């Protein structure tokens, strides 16, 4: 299990005087910051800036991490973007061509049987979220991840 800080890069133009530890004063066009876990970051906005992107596009690394409190609108944007990326990866790992590492890029001559089948006549529209919820009779319902110490890791490892 990964227990270190999570590092994230985000562009947001600012002129924050507290980031003097990260290079020469001037317009900052982006940040590289880290936080301990996404849940706490979402609730509190606490993070540490470890580098800033200057106007020329280069990273200036901080001589020490600068503690920051991000405003709610910014931390919501970051948290939902990260959760969206994780959801996309979880969907990929549950797609046969991704889970089996099949070549399925048509540019290189690959085909994805699952994608082709589901795409025919919009077949995928025959299933809705309630179909998944109503799988109680066949499979015991949705996967219960509440009793696992790392639910997202559990979903990735049991889905592929």
Short mmCIF file of C-alpha atoms in Angstrom, two decimals:
data_model
loop_
_atom_site.label_atom_id
_atom_site.label_comp_id
_atom_site.label_asym_id
_atom_site.label_seq_id
_atom_site.Cartn_x
_atom_site.Cartn_y
_atom_site.Cartn_z
CA UNK A 1 0.00 0.00 0.00
CA UNK A 2 1.31 3.46 -0.94
CA UNK A 3 1.62 5.61 2.15
CA UNK A 4 3.66 8.59 0.98
CA UNK A 5 2.40 11.94 -0.22
CA UNK A 6 0.57 12.24 -3.52
CA UNK A 7 2.04 14.82 -5.91
CA UNK A 8 -0.15 16.74 -8.32
CA UNK A 9 0.64 19.41 -10.88
CA UNK A 10 -1.91 22.10 -11.61
CA UNK A 11 -1.86 25.33 -13.59
CA UNK A 12 -3.30 28.42 -11.99
CA UNK A 13 -1.85 31.87 -12.60
CA UNK A 14 -1.10 33.66 -9.35
CA UNK A 15 1.28 36.07 -7.70
CA UNK A 16 1.39 34.55 -4.20
CA UNK A 17 4.08 36.29 -2.09
CA UNK A 18 4.34 33.30 0.28
CA UNK A 19 5.96 31.15 -2.40
CA UNK A 20 9.29 33.04 -2.25
CA UNK A 21 10.98 29.79 -1.17
CA UNK A 22 10.29 28.41 -4.64
CA UNK A 23 12.43 30.72 -6.73
CA UNK A 24 12.62 34.31 -7.81
CA UNK A 25 9.51 36.42 -7.30
CA UNK A 26 7.36 36.81 -10.37
CA UNK A 27 4.31 35.46 -12.07
CA UNK A 28 3.63 31.83 -11.23
CA UNK A 29 1.75 29.95 -13.93
CA UNK A 30 1.43 26.58 -12.21
CA UNK A 31 2.14 24.52 -9.11
CA UNK A 32 3.38 21.09 -8.20
CA UNK A 33 2.01 20.24 -4.81
CA UNK A 34 1.57 17.20 -2.62
CA UNK A 35 -0.93 16.13 -0.01
CA UNK A 36 -1.22 13.13 2.29
CA UNK A 37 -4.59 11.81 1.13
CA UNK A 38 -7.32 13.01 -1.18
CA UNK A 39 -10.05 12.88 1.46
CA UNK A 40 -8.24 15.26 3.82
CA UNK A 41 -7.20 17.49 0.91
CA UNK A 42 -10.83 17.74 -0.20
CA UNK A 43 -12.03 18.62 3.31
CA UNK A 44 -9.27 20.99 4.43
CA UNK A 45 -7.33 22.11 1.35
CA UNK A 46 -4.05 21.46 3.19
CA UNK A 47 -1.13 20.75 0.90
CA UNK A 48 2.54 21.50 0.38
CA UNK A 49 3.81 23.30 -2.74
CA UNK A 50 7.08 21.69 -3.80
CA UNK A 51 7.64 23.55 -7.08
CA UNK A 52 6.19 26.38 -9.16
CA UNK A 53 6.12 26.85 -12.92
CA UNK A 54 7.51 30.23 -13.97
CA UNK A 55 6.49 32.35 -16.96
CA UNK A 56 9.14 30.68 -19.14
CA UNK A 57 7.53 27.30 -18.41
CA UNK A 58 10.31 25.94 -16.22
CA UNK A 59 9.84 24.41 -12.78
CA UNK A 60 11.45 26.19 -9.85
CA UNK A 61 11.72 23.73 -6.97
CA UNK A 62 11.12 25.09 -3.50
CA UNK A 63 13.99 25.06 -1.02
CA UNK A 64 11.47 23.61 1.44
CA UNK A 65 7.80 22.57 1.03
CA UNK A 66 5.48 25.56 1.45
CA UNK A 67 2.32 24.79 3.43
CA UNK A 68 -0.79 26.09 1.65
CA UNK A 69 -4.56 26.02 2.17
CA UNK A 70 -6.38 25.83 -1.15
CA UNK A 71 -9.82 27.42 -1.45
CA UNK A 72 -12.85 25.13 -1.72
CA UNK A 73 -13.49 25.72 -5.43
CA UNK A 74 -9.90 24.72 -6.30
CA UNK A 75 -9.76 21.63 -4.09
CA UNK A 76 -13.13 20.44 -5.42
CA UNK A 77 -11.87 20.82 -8.99
CA UNK A 78 -8.72 18.82 -8.20
CA UNK A 79 -10.47 16.12 -6.14
CA UNK A 80 -13.22 15.47 -8.70
CA UNK A 81 -10.71 15.44 -11.55
CA UNK A 82 -8.60 12.82 -9.75
CA UNK A 83 -11.65 10.71 -8.86
CA UNK A 84 -12.74 10.90 -12.50
CA UNK A 85 -9.35 9.65 -13.65
CA UNK A 86 -9.50 6.77 -11.16
CA UNK A 87 -13.02 5.87 -12.30
CA UNK A 88 -11.82 5.85 -15.91
CA UNK A 89 -8.94 3.52 -15.05
CA UNK A 90 -11.27 1.24 -13.09
CA UNK A 91 -13.56 1.07 -16.13
CA UNK A 92 -10.56 0.29 -18.35
CA UNK A 93 -9.43 -2.56 -16.12
CA UNK A 94 -12.93 -4.06 -16.43
CA UNK A 95 -12.85 -3.96 -20.25
CA UNK A 96 -11.61 -7.28 -21.68
CA UNK A 97 -9.19 -5.78 -24.20
CA UNK A 98 -7.52 -3.73 -21.45
CA UNK A 99 -7.50 -6.48 -18.82
CA UNK A 100 -6.01 -9.02 -21.27
CA UNK A 101 -3.66 -6.50 -22.85
CA UNK A 102 -5.05 -7.24 -26.32
CA UNK A 103 -4.00 -5.09 -29.26
CA UNK A 104 -7.23 -3.26 -30.07
CA UNK A 105 -6.16 -0.11 -31.83
CA UNK A 106 -7.63 -0.20 -35.36
CA UNK A 107 -4.80 2.01 -36.66
CA UNK A 108 -2.40 -0.88 -36.03
CA UNK A 109 -4.76 -3.60 -37.25
CA UNK A 110 -6.21 -4.58 -33.90
CA UNK A 111 -9.87 -5.15 -33.16
CA UNK A 112 -11.80 -5.08 -29.93
CA UNK A 113 -14.53 -7.72 -30.12
CA UNK A 114 -16.22 -6.53 -26.93
CA UNK A 115 -16.30 -2.90 -28.10
CA UNK A 116 -17.49 -3.87 -31.57
CA UNK A 117 -20.28 -6.06 -30.18
CA UNK A 118 -21.47 -3.49 -27.66
CA UNK A 119 -21.31 -0.74 -30.32
CA UNK A 120 -23.51 -2.60 -32.82
CA UNK A 121 -26.94 -0.98 -32.96
CA UNK A 122 -26.16 0.83 -29.69
CA UNK A 123 -26.41 -2.47 -27.81
CA UNK A 124 -24.83 -0.87 -24.74
CA UNK A 125 -27.98 1.22 -24.25
CA UNK A 126 -29.88 -1.95 -23.26
CA UNK A 127 -28.27 -1.86 -19.81
CA UNK A 128 -28.78 0.76 -17.13
CA UNK A 129 -27.33 1.23 -13.65
CA UNK A 130 -30.32 -0.59 -12.13
CA UNK A 131 -29.29 -3.73 -14.00
CA UNK A 132 -26.07 -3.74 -11.99
CA UNK A 133 -27.88 -3.10 -8.73
CA UNK A 134 -30.41 -5.86 -9.45
CA UNK A 135 -27.70 -8.52 -9.75
CA UNK A 136 -28.45 -9.56 -6.15
CA UNK A 137 -30.13 -12.78 -7.24
CA UNK A 138 -27.21 -13.89 -9.43
CA UNK A 139 -24.08 -12.49 -7.84
CA UNK A 140 -25.00 -11.21 -4.39
CA UNK A 141 -25.35 -7.54 -5.36
CA UNK A 142 -22.77 -4.78 -5.63
CA UNK A 143 -19.28 -5.49 -4.31
CA UNK A 144 -19.00 -4.48 -0.65
CA UNK A 145 -15.69 -2.70 -0.18
CA UNK A 146 -16.41 -1.25 3.26
CA UNK A 147 -14.56 -4.03 5.09
CA UNK A 148 -11.28 -3.53 3.18
CA UNK A 149 -8.50 -1.23 4.36
CA UNK A 150 -7.88 0.08 0.82
CA UNK A 151 -11.18 -0.16 -1.08
CA UNK A 152 -9.95 1.31 -4.37
CA UNK A 153 -6.95 -1.04 -4.49
CA UNK A 154 -9.31 -3.93 -3.72
CA UNK A 155 -11.56 -2.97 -6.64
CA UNK A 156 -8.63 -2.81 -9.04
CA UNK A 157 -7.12 -6.13 -7.97
CA UNK A 158 -10.40 -8.08 -7.92
CA UNK A 159 -11.76 -6.63 -11.16
CA UNK A 160 -9.00 -7.50 -13.62
#
